[in-house]
């Protein structure tokens, strides 16, 4: 059974940083994690793709986070990361990680990947 478990969320002031982690387990086929990514959803708002990274390390970012967020992965630890800097209140949301076989691996809709975690909450105060 595939599981993705996020951690690292919390409350910080505007301008601060957080690093989110997502540990994947149960992925038997390397293609199950060909594409991994993050998306977020703020209360009362639509889901928003944040960033994706392919098995080869190619990454994409939403324009709203470009230059502030960095997606990375540690294959040995089966862990996906999202380093977030220069945070602002508009970044407050539940952040979810996702994984699946998408050779396009677009940052626009990571929630369409086959596997998704339960999320970790990020709250940014002004």
CSV table of C-alpha atoms in Angstrom, one decimal:
chain,number,residue,atom,x,y,z
A,1,UNK,CA,0.0,0.0,0.0
A,2,UNK,CA,1.4,3.4,-1.0
A,3,UNK,CA,1.6,6.0,1.6
A,4,UNK,CA,2.8,9.6,1.5
A,5,UNK,CA,3.2,11.3,4.8
A,6,UNK,CA,3.9,15.1,5.0
A,7,UNK,CA,5.4,16.9,7.9
A,8,UNK,CA,7.1,20.3,8.6
A,9,UNK,CA,4.1,22.6,8.5
A,10,UNK,CA,3.6,25.2,11.2
A,11,UNK,CA,3.1,28.8,12.0
A,12,UNK,CA,5.7,31.4,11.1
A,13,UNK,CA,5.7,35.2,10.5
A,14,UNK,CA,5.8,36.8,7.1
A,15,UNK,CA,9.3,36.7,5.7
A,16,UNK,CA,10.1,33.4,7.4
A,17,UNK,CA,11.0,30.0,6.1
A,18,UNK,CA,9.7,26.4,6.4
A,19,UNK,CA,10.8,23.1,5.0
A,20,UNK,CA,8.2,20.5,4.3
A,21,UNK,CA,8.9,16.8,4.0
A,22,UNK,CA,7.0,14.0,2.4
A,23,UNK,CA,8.1,10.4,3.1
A,24,UNK,CA,6.9,7.9,0.6
A,25,UNK,CA,6.5,4.2,1.3
A,26,UNK,CA,5.1,1.2,-0.6
A,27,UNK,CA,6.2,2.4,-4.0
A,28,UNK,CA,7.2,-0.8,-5.7
A,29,UNK,CA,7.7,0.4,-9.3
A,30,UNK,CA,10.1,3.3,-9.9
A,31,UNK,CA,7.6,4.8,-12.3
A,32,UNK,CA,5.2,5.2,-9.4
A,33,UNK,CA,7.3,8.2,-8.3
A,34,UNK,CA,8.3,9.3,-11.8
A,35,UNK,CA,6.7,12.6,-10.9
A,36,UNK,CA,6.4,14.0,-7.4
A,37,UNK,CA,5.0,17.3,-6.4
A,38,UNK,CA,3.3,19.6,-4.0
A,39,UNK,CA,0.0,21.4,-4.2
A,40,UNK,CA,-1.9,23.5,-1.7
A,41,UNK,CA,-5.4,24.5,-0.8
A,42,UNK,CA,-6.3,27.5,1.3
A,43,UNK,CA,-9.6,27.6,3.1
A,44,UNK,CA,-12.3,28.6,0.7
A,45,UNK,CA,-10.0,28.6,-2.3
A,46,UNK,CA,-9.3,26.2,-5.2
A,47,UNK,CA,-6.4,23.9,-5.2
A,48,UNK,CA,-3.2,25.3,-6.6
A,49,UNK,CA,-0.2,23.4,-8.0
A,50,UNK,CA,3.0,24.5,-6.3
A,51,UNK,CA,5.9,22.5,-7.7
A,52,UNK,CA,6.8,19.2,-9.3
A,53,UNK,CA,10.0,17.2,-9.8
A,54,UNK,CA,10.7,14.3,-12.1
A,55,UNK,CA,12.6,11.2,-11.3
A,56,UNK,CA,15.5,12.8,-13.2
A,57,UNK,CA,15.3,15.9,-11.1
A,58,UNK,CA,13.6,18.3,-13.6
A,59,UNK,CA,11.5,20.7,-11.7
A,60,UNK,CA,8.6,23.1,-12.4
A,61,UNK,CA,7.1,25.8,-10.2
A,62,UNK,CA,4.0,27.9,-10.1
A,63,UNK,CA,4.7,31.5,-10.9
A,64,UNK,CA,3.5,32.5,-7.5
A,65,UNK,CA,6.3,30.6,-5.8
A,66,UNK,CA,9.1,30.8,-8.4
A,67,UNK,CA,12.3,32.0,-6.8
A,68,UNK,CA,11.0,31.5,-3.3
A,69,UNK,CA,10.3,27.8,-3.1
A,70,UNK,CA,12.6,24.9,-4.0
A,71,UNK,CA,11.5,21.3,-4.5
A,72,UNK,CA,14.0,18.5,-4.1
A,73,UNK,CA,14.2,14.9,-3.2
A,74,UNK,CA,16.3,12.3,-1.5
A,75,UNK,CA,15.9,9.1,-3.3
A,76,UNK,CA,17.8,7.1,-0.7
A,77,UNK,CA,15.4,8.3,1.9
A,78,UNK,CA,12.3,8.2,-0.3
A,79,UNK,CA,11.6,11.7,0.7
A,80,UNK,CA,10.4,14.8,-1.1
A,81,UNK,CA,11.1,18.3,0.2
A,82,UNK,CA,9.7,21.7,-0.3
A,83,UNK,CA,11.9,24.5,1.0
A,84,UNK,CA,9.9,27.7,1.4
A,85,UNK,CA,11.4,31.1,1.9
A,86,UNK,CA,10.1,34.7,2.0
A,87,UNK,CA,6.8,33.4,3.1
A,88,UNK,CA,3.8,35.7,3.0
A,89,UNK,CA,0.2,35.3,4.3
A,90,UNK,CA,-1.0,34.3,0.8
A,91,UNK,CA,1.1,31.1,1.2
A,92,UNK,CA,-1.1,30.0,4.1
A,93,UNK,CA,-2.7,26.7,3.2
A,94,UNK,CA,-2.8,23.0,3.6
A,95,UNK,CA,0.1,21.6,1.7
A,96,UNK,CA,-0.1,18.1,0.1
A,97,UNK,CA,2.4,16.0,-1.6
A,98,UNK,CA,1.6,13.7,-4.5
A,99,UNK,CA,3.4,11.0,-6.6
A,100,UNK,CA,2.6,9.1,-9.8
A,101,UNK,CA,3.4,8.2,-13.3
A,102,UNK,CA,3.2,11.4,-15.3
A,103,UNK,CA,5.7,11.9,-17.9
A,104,UNK,CA,4.6,15.5,-18.4
A,105,UNK,CA,4.8,16.1,-14.6
A,106,UNK,CA,3.3,19.6,-14.9
A,107,UNK,CA,3.2,21.8,-11.8
A,108,UNK,CA,-0.3,22.9,-12.7
A,109,UNK,CA,-2.3,19.9,-11.3
A,110,UNK,CA,-0.2,17.6,-9.1
A,111,UNK,CA,-3.4,16.4,-7.4
A,112,UNK,CA,-4.2,14.4,-10.5
A,113,UNK,CA,-1.2,12.1,-9.7
A,114,UNK,CA,-2.2,8.6,-8.4
A,115,UNK,CA,-1.0,9.0,-4.8
A,116,UNK,CA,-1.6,11.9,-2.4
A,117,UNK,CA,-0.8,12.5,1.3
A,118,UNK,CA,-3.1,13.9,4.0
A,119,UNK,CA,-1.4,17.3,4.1
A,120,UNK,CA,0.4,19.5,6.5
A,121,UNK,CA,-0.8,23.0,7.5
A,122,UNK,CA,1.2,26.1,6.9
A,123,UNK,CA,0.1,29.4,8.5
A,124,UNK,CA,1.8,32.6,7.8
A,125,UNK,CA,1.1,35.7,10.0
A,126,UNK,CA,1.6,39.2,8.9
